[in-house]
Amino acid sequence: MIRFNLNSKPVEIDVDPNMPLLWALRDILGMTGTKFGCGMAQCGACTVHLDGQPIRSCVMPLSAIADKEVSTIEGLSASAEHPVQQAWLEHNVPQCGYCQSGQIMSAVALLNEHPDPDDETIDSYMQGNICRCGTYPRIKAAIKTAAKNKQSAFDYSLGKEVGGQA
Amino acid sequence: MSTNNDIKSLSRRDFLRYTSVAGGAFVLGTILPGVSPVWAASETDDSSNTLNLFVSIDNNGTVNIVCHRSEMGQGVRTGIPQIVAEELCADWTKVNVVQGLGDEAYGSQNTDGSRSIRRFYTTMREMGATARTMLEQAAAQKWNVPVSDVFADNGMIVHKPSGKTLGFGELAKAASAQHVPQVKTLTFKSPKDFKLIGKPVTSVDLPNVLTGDTVFGQDVQLEDMLYATIERCPVVGCTVKAYDKDAPLKVANVVEVIEMPKQHFPVLFKNLNGVAVLANNTWSALQGRQALNMQWDLGENQRHDSAAYLADLEKRIVTKGKSIRSAGDAYTAFDSANNTLSATYTVPYLVHAPMEPPAATAVFKNGQCEVWACTQTPQSTQQNVAGALGIDKSMVKVNVTLLGGGFGRKSKPDFSVEAAILAQKTGKPVKVVWSREDDIRHGYYHAISAQHFQAGLDDSGKVTSWVQRTAFPSISWTFTGTTDEPQTGELSLGFGDLPFAIENLSCEVHKAPAHVRIGWIRSVSNIQHGFAIGSFVDEVATKAGISTSDMWLNLIGEDRIVDPKTQGFQYENYGESYDNFPIETKRLKNVLNMLLAKSGANNSTSENEGWGISVHRSFVSYVAVATKVKVENDKVTVLEMHSVIDAGRVVNPDRVKSQQEGAMIFGLSIALMGEITIKEGAIEQSNYHDYTVLRMHQSPKIVTHIVESDAAPGGVGEPGVPPVAASVTNAIYHASGKRIRALPINKHYSV
């Protein structure tokens, strides 16, 4: 039995501890907002936060997350009020949308670490997230908008002030 | 506009049949262009069975608009309803988009060929105007006033003299009883009054994408569902010799091991030979699969080696081929030219690699099959599933999920066929999950190709002779198993439709047998043809000592309509009539001139930097691209890209812009790094680490310019791709003096 917190709620599941978190989220817990893209930490579609840090859930065994806090796209803000979601809306970022959960989770982590990132910082932080539709220019613009909006006193941390409830 | 109104007032039950969604009080349906000729031949009025349903208005004012095309990021679930809602004068906030099921009554639902808007623009406007007219008639009747005194606005009918209003919902029932007006009596909005068409309406699916509340093919979950993963033969045509059936079953949660039905050529959309492992979750299925210990009979295609194959094509392409279009005598003119040059260009195999690997879920019960799939082609899915299961296609229901990218991969329904076979064999719901490795190794590949060009110039730098040849394995092989040379449809994609005014011309093809499943990928054969032509024009310009843009303008020549048929080529023009969508040199030159003005591509650059341009007509739209690069320390950096698109009238400029941005990036992936190689018949790449695609740090500043036009809408999804590769290699040449003729660029420089 593995216990962890998922979007601030306790969860326990009884599966092989070697199973990557991605498949536990999707197949066992029915949380399909986190996407499968490559299975080897190459594309970033499965990005979630583990104790606030962005990780690729497709290569993270359940054994490594016991008793930790996992945050997924569903926990960001169900009404899309998080400033990163709002910036995504403002720039009309997504095309097919499949990679966007991962892009958004990476962007949130980026802004937690670098509240006012320059182009180089964005490029280096976000290059682990592939978008085959080619929304990179808009992602970059949206991250800058979110950074600007953040200065109007917003706490980016997941589960605080904004959303937090799946 | 057509003369007869094929729009009918229908029942809620009809709406339900085509959408699985309960319809409102007022339901209108129509026939799309290109629908089955059976109905066209019959004059009877039991047509509700073959009608395509588009609009239904609920009593609460919700306007349901059916989108029968697949959403894969191009914005069609927003663009199609925008057109209907515009003429209907609907309140956009009350529009609900309903995804159509796979049904031949829709006519072709194949969401490929960049044709959703261009094919249905007129029909959608007629539908909206018809519904609006019937609502106006209903209101006039209720108020007992002349219909000329009422008008529709933002989801309401307004009585002009008094200002009183009735909502669409309040009128829905009465509207359904109105006489359907003739098309010739309909009034249409003037473009200057458009509130939705031509406006950057936000995608209807956007809010759900931001919260993860979306269902893609990979996300479908049914009760008691099994998750299947399939080990497929590494070489096309190979067969299963032996495997360990028991070992996977020892893995926890694995419940079945099933050998897929043995298939023969042609490959079509059949399953590949192999063995499926089914479990209670994806990961257990993948673990079980590793224990299969497969042994194969590899068959003939194990001798295929892409490097050797390309070398052979390059050897043959310099020799005279079979002519498909000619004018004058290109060879005599070449021999007597003062200056000549020739060049061979190659493009490797490519694969789609959409972010969402293919996935399909199927249930088989009581002789019927229901499928949920991220498919671009629900009807082909219906037909191929029916064929594989040996049932009538009316017994197959296809639900279209969102598509996590398509690019052509998801118009091949092989993955749905696999799910259906396993659902039939197990009697349970089965989801077939393709891994990324499956996607890279078992695709329908963009054909490997070689192109050879030669030109003769006179003293003044005028091109007097032009020979172009192409060779690549044909998509048709996938369907015939025997085709061994490019077909007219593929040659119509940027080769036989060369828009140049050259007196002596020869367009030729060479044979090229196929050894893997060949498919179509975003812009198809325009990829290699656009690369080769765009590169060669740049080379000819250098030879003549003039700018590349001047050479383009010289070659294109005066304003005219180019008709390749007059030179013997049976040009297919993307299935469009030549009267409506001819090759207009004026538009081609216009996008080029606009590009130069907007980008500054003819200005000088800093050292080690250079601009490259190219221009191409495809999917009846015109696109010019300028790319600026820096070449330093054996590394190419793409600094900025500009594109100009003339796609006629544009429904949603923001989605056109996003498609252009995406096309630049898709084209950069092809140009800089796209390459599938094959050894002993098997694909050598497996995931994004060795089949690399563009990442953010490689993505340049991108500027898009859209030509304002009231011409009929052309394609948007694909036309941006073809000019990209040549613009990049031309820029590299102008920055460094090094000419790259063999893609991808990362074989020559780091990127």
Short mmCIF file of N, CA and C in Angstrom, two decimals, chain A residues 69-160:
data_model
loop_
_atom_site.label_atom_id
_atom_site.label_comp_id
_atom_site.label_asym_id
_atom_site.label_seq_id
_atom_site.Cartn_x
_atom_site.Cartn_y
_atom_site.Cartn_z
N GLU A 69 3.93 14.99 -1.49
CA GLU A 69 2.81 15.76 -2.03
C GLU A 69 2.93 15.81 -3.56
N VAL A 70 1.94 15.29 -4.23
CA VAL A 70 1.92 15.31 -5.70
C VAL A 70 0.86 16.31 -6.14
N SER A 71 1.24 17.21 -7.05
CA SER A 71 0.26 18.16 -7.59
C SER A 71 0.18 17.99 -9.09
N THR A 72 -1.04 17.91 -9.60
CA THR A 72 -1.26 17.72 -11.03
C THR A 72 -2.03 18.91 -11.59
N ILE A 73 -2.22 18.90 -12.89
CA ILE A 73 -2.97 19.98 -13.55
C ILE A 73 -4.35 20.15 -12.93
N GLU A 74 -4.95 19.04 -12.53
CA GLU A 74 -6.30 19.12 -11.95
C GLU A 74 -6.31 19.91 -10.65
N GLY A 75 -5.13 19.99 -9.99
CA GLY A 75 -5.05 20.70 -8.72
C GLY A 75 -4.70 22.16 -8.84
N LEU A 76 -4.43 22.60 -10.04
CA LEU A 76 -3.96 23.98 -10.22
C LEU A 76 -5.08 24.97 -9.93
N SER A 77 -6.11 24.93 -10.72
CA SER A 77 -7.31 25.71 -10.45
C SER A 77 -8.38 25.20 -11.38
N ALA A 78 -9.39 24.60 -10.82
CA ALA A 78 -10.42 23.96 -11.63
C ALA A 78 -11.14 24.98 -12.49
N SER A 79 -11.11 26.24 -12.07
CA SER A 79 -11.80 27.26 -12.86
C SER A 79 -10.80 28.06 -13.71
N ALA A 80 -9.59 27.52 -13.83
CA ALA A 80 -8.56 28.14 -14.69
C ALA A 80 -8.23 29.56 -14.28
N GLU A 81 -8.22 29.81 -12.96
CA GLU A 81 -7.95 31.16 -12.49
C GLU A 81 -6.48 31.41 -12.15
N HIS A 82 -5.70 30.34 -12.13
CA HIS A 82 -4.28 30.52 -11.86
C HIS A 82 -3.69 31.47 -12.91
N PRO A 83 -2.80 32.36 -12.50
CA PRO A 83 -2.27 33.34 -13.45
C PRO A 83 -1.59 32.71 -14.67
N VAL A 84 -1.01 31.53 -14.51
CA VAL A 84 -0.42 30.88 -15.69
C VAL A 84 -1.54 30.44 -16.64
N GLN A 85 -2.60 29.88 -16.10
CA GLN A 85 -3.74 29.50 -16.95
C GLN A 85 -4.33 30.75 -17.62
N GLN A 86 -4.43 31.82 -16.84
CA GLN A 86 -4.99 33.06 -17.39
C GLN A 86 -4.11 33.61 -18.52
N ALA A 87 -2.81 33.52 -18.34
CA ALA A 87 -1.90 34.00 -19.38
C ALA A 87 -2.01 33.11 -20.62
N TRP A 88 -2.20 31.81 -20.40
CA TRP A 88 -2.38 30.87 -21.53
C TRP A 88 -3.65 31.24 -22.32
N LEU A 89 -4.66 31.64 -21.56
CA LEU A 89 -5.93 32.03 -22.19
C LEU A 89 -5.73 33.32 -22.99
N GLU A 90 -5.04 34.26 -22.38
CA GLU A 90 -4.84 35.55 -23.02
C GLU A 90 -4.08 35.40 -24.34
N HIS A 91 -3.12 34.49 -24.38
CA HIS A 91 -2.31 34.32 -25.59
C HIS A 91 -2.85 33.22 -26.50
N ASN A 92 -3.97 32.64 -26.13
CA ASN A 92 -4.53 31.57 -26.97
C ASN A 92 -3.47 30.52 -27.29
N VAL A 93 -2.79 30.05 -26.27
CA VAL A 93 -1.61 29.21 -26.49
C VAL A 93 -1.90 27.87 -27.18
N PRO A 94 -2.82 27.05 -26.65
CA PRO A 94 -2.87 25.66 -27.14
C PRO A 94 -3.35 25.52 -28.57
N GLN A 95 -2.83 24.49 -29.23
CA GLN A 95 -3.45 24.04 -30.49
C GLN A 95 -4.17 22.74 -30.16
N CYS A 96 -3.51 21.60 -30.29
CA CYS A 96 -4.23 20.36 -29.94
C CYS A 96 -4.44 20.24 -28.44
N GLY A 97 -3.54 20.82 -27.64
CA GLY A 97 -3.72 20.84 -26.20
C GLY A 97 -3.09 19.69 -25.44
N TYR A 98 -2.62 18.67 -26.14
CA TYR A 98 -2.18 17.45 -25.47
C TYR A 98 -0.99 17.68 -24.55
N CYS A 99 -0.03 18.50 -24.99
CA CYS A 99 1.18 18.70 -24.19
C CYS A 99 0.99 19.78 -23.14
N GLN A 100 -0.16 20.46 -23.17
CA GLN A 100 -0.28 21.71 -22.42
C GLN A 100 -0.34 21.51 -20.91
N SER A 101 -0.88 20.39 -20.43
CA SER A 101 -0.85 20.16 -18.97
C SER A 101 0.59 20.19 -18.50
N GLY A 102 1.45 19.49 -19.21
CA GLY A 102 2.87 19.43 -18.86
C GLY A 102 3.54 20.78 -19.01
N GLN A 103 3.19 21.49 -20.08
CA GLN A 103 3.79 22.81 -20.30
C GLN A 103 3.41 23.75 -19.14
N ILE A 104 2.13 23.71 -18.77
CA ILE A 104 1.66 24.60 -17.71
C ILE A 104 2.32 24.25 -16.38
N MET A 105 2.42 22.95 -16.07
CA MET A 105 3.04 22.57 -14.81
C MET A 105 4.52 22.96 -14.78
N SER A 106 5.20 22.85 -15.91
CA SER A 106 6.60 23.29 -15.96
C SER A 106 6.69 24.80 -15.81
N ALA A 107 5.77 25.51 -16.46
CA ALA A 107 5.80 26.98 -16.39
C ALA A 107 5.54 27.47 -14.97
N VAL A 108 4.64 26.81 -14.27
CA VAL A 108 4.35 27.20 -12.89
C VAL A 108 5.61 27.01 -12.04
N ALA A 109 6.29 25.86 -12.24
CA ALA A 109 7.51 25.60 -11.48
C ALA A 109 8.59 26.62 -11.83
N LEU A 110 8.70 26.93 -13.11
CA LEU A 110 9.68 27.92 -13.55
C LEU A 110 9.47 29.25 -12.83
N LEU A 111 8.21 29.68 -12.79
CA LEU A 111 7.92 30.98 -12.20
C LEU A 111 8.08 30.97 -10.68
N ASN A 112 7.90 29.82 -10.07
CA ASN A 112 8.17 29.72 -8.63
C ASN A 112 9.65 29.94 -8.36
N GLU A 113 10.47 29.40 -9.27
CA GLU A 113 11.91 29.47 -9.08
C GLU A 113 12.49 30.80 -9.59
N HIS A 114 11.97 31.27 -10.72
CA HIS A 114 12.46 32.51 -11.33
C HIS A 114 11.26 33.41 -11.60
N PRO A 115 10.94 34.29 -10.68
CA PRO A 115 9.72 35.08 -10.82
C PRO A 115 9.71 35.99 -12.05
N ASP A 116 10.89 36.36 -12.54
CA ASP A 116 10.93 37.26 -13.69
C ASP A 116 11.95 36.73 -14.71
N PRO A 117 11.64 35.62 -15.36
CA PRO A 117 12.65 34.94 -16.18
C PRO A 117 12.92 35.67 -17.49
N ASP A 118 14.19 35.65 -17.93
CA ASP A 118 14.49 36.18 -19.26
C ASP A 118 14.38 35.04 -20.29
N ASP A 119 14.56 35.40 -21.58
CA ASP A 119 14.37 34.40 -22.65
C ASP A 119 15.22 33.15 -22.44
N GLU A 120 16.46 33.40 -22.04
CA GLU A 120 17.39 32.27 -21.89
C GLU A 120 16.93 31.32 -20.78
N THR A 121 16.48 31.92 -19.69
CA THR A 121 16.01 31.10 -18.57
C THR A 121 14.77 30.29 -18.99
N ILE A 122 13.88 30.96 -19.71
CA ILE A 122 12.67 30.24 -20.17
C ILE A 122 13.07 29.10 -21.10
N ASP A 123 13.95 29.41 -22.07
CA ASP A 123 14.38 28.37 -23.01
C ASP A 123 14.98 27.18 -22.28
N SER A 124 15.85 27.45 -21.34
CA SER A 124 16.54 26.33 -20.73
C SER A 124 15.61 25.55 -19.80
N TYR A 125 14.69 26.25 -19.15
CA TYR A 125 13.78 25.55 -18.23
C TYR A 125 12.73 24.75 -18.99
N MET A 126 12.30 25.29 -20.12
CA MET A 126 11.16 24.70 -20.83
C MET A 126 11.58 23.73 -21.93
N GLN A 127 12.88 23.56 -22.18
CA GLN A 127 13.24 22.74 -23.34
C GLN A 127 12.98 21.25 -23.14
N GLY A 128 12.62 20.86 -21.94
CA GLY A 128 12.24 19.45 -21.73
C GLY A 128 10.80 19.17 -22.08
N ASN A 129 10.06 20.20 -22.46
CA ASN A 129 8.65 20.02 -22.83
C ASN A 129 8.48 20.22 -24.33
N ILE A 130 8.17 19.13 -25.03
CA ILE A 130 7.99 19.22 -26.48
C ILE A 130 6.55 19.61 -26.81
N CYS A 131 6.38 20.47 -27.80
CA CYS A 131 5.06 20.73 -28.38
C CYS A 131 5.20 20.51 -29.88
N ARG A 132 4.54 19.50 -30.40
CA ARG A 132 4.67 19.18 -31.83
C ARG A 132 3.85 20.14 -32.69
N CYS A 133 2.80 20.74 -32.12
CA CYS A 133 2.01 21.73 -32.89
C CYS A 133 2.79 23.02 -33.07
N GLY A 134 3.78 23.27 -32.21
CA GLY A 134 4.58 24.48 -32.36
C GLY A 134 4.00 25.69 -31.66
N THR A 135 3.64 25.54 -30.39
CA THR A 135 3.11 26.70 -29.65
C THR A 135 4.21 27.41 -28.85
N TYR A 136 5.46 27.07 -29.11
CA TYR A 136 6.55 27.66 -28.31
C TYR A 136 6.53 29.19 -28.23
N PRO A 137 6.35 29.91 -29.36
CA PRO A 137 6.39 31.38 -29.23
C PRO A 137 5.29 31.89 -28.29
N ARG A 138 4.14 31.25 -28.31
CA ARG A 138 3.05 31.72 -27.45
C ARG A 138 3.29 31.31 -26.00
N ILE A 139 3.87 30.12 -25.80
CA ILE A 139 4.18 29.71 -24.42
C ILE A 139 5.13 30.73 -23.80
N LYS A 140 6.14 31.09 -24.58
CA LYS A 140 7.14 32.04 -24.06
C LYS A 140 6.47 33.37 -23.72
N ALA A 141 5.61 33.85 -24.62
CA ALA A 141 4.92 35.12 -24.38
C ALA A 141 4.01 35.02 -23.16
N ALA A 142 3.33 33.88 -23.02
CA ALA A 142 2.41 33.71 -21.90
C ALA A 142 3.16 33.65 -20.57
N ILE A 143 4.33 33.02 -20.57
CA ILE A 143 5.13 32.97 -19.33
C ILE A 143 5.51 34.39 -18.91
N LYS A 144 5.86 35.20 -19.89
CA LYS A 144 6.23 36.59 -19.55
C LYS A 144 5.03 37.37 -19.02
N THR A 145 3.88 37.13 -19.62
CA THR A 145 2.67 37.79 -19.13
C THR A 145 2.36 37.34 -17.70
N ALA A 146 2.47 36.04 -17.47
CA ALA A 146 2.19 35.53 -16.12
C ALA A 146 3.17 36.12 -15.11
N ALA A 147 4.42 36.27 -15.54
CA ALA A 147 5.42 36.85 -14.63
C ALA A 147 5.05 38.29 -14.28
N LYS A 148 4.59 39.02 -15.28
CA LYS A 148 4.19 40.40 -15.06
C LYS A 148 3.00 40.45 -14.10
N ASN A 149 2.02 39.60 -14.37
CA ASN A 149 0.81 39.60 -13.54
C ASN A 149 1.12 39.16 -12.11
N LYS A 150 2.15 38.35 -11.99
CA LYS A 150 2.49 37.87 -10.66
C LYS A 150 2.90 39.01 -9.76
N GLN A 151 3.51 40.03 -10.40
CA GLN A 151 3.94 41.16 -9.58
C GLN A 151 2.76 41.89 -8.94
N SER A 152 1.57 41.63 -9.44
CA SER A 152 0.39 42.16 -8.75
C SER A 152 0.03 41.20 -7.62
N ALA A 153 1.03 40.84 -6.85
CA ALA A 153 0.87 40.10 -5.59
C ALA A 153 0.08 38.81 -5.72
N PHE A 154 0.67 37.84 -6.39
CA PHE A 154 -0.02 36.56 -6.47
C PHE A 154 0.90 35.48 -5.96
N ASP A 155 0.39 34.60 -5.20
CA ASP A 155 1.20 33.49 -4.74
C ASP A 155 1.07 32.32 -5.69
N TYR A 156 2.18 31.99 -6.30
CA TYR A 156 2.16 30.92 -7.29
C TYR A 156 2.04 29.53 -6.72
N SER A 157 2.45 29.39 -5.47
CA SER A 157 2.53 28.04 -4.92
C SER A 157 1.21 27.33 -5.10
N LEU A 158 1.31 26.09 -5.45
CA LEU A 158 0.09 25.32 -5.64
C LEU A 158 -0.62 25.16 -4.31
N GLY A 159 -1.91 25.16 -4.36
CA GLY A 159 -2.68 24.88 -3.17
C GLY A 159 -2.83 26.08 -2.25
N LYS A 160 -2.25 27.20 -2.62
CA LYS A 160 -2.44 28.40 -1.79
C LYS A 160 -3.19 29.46 -2.60
#
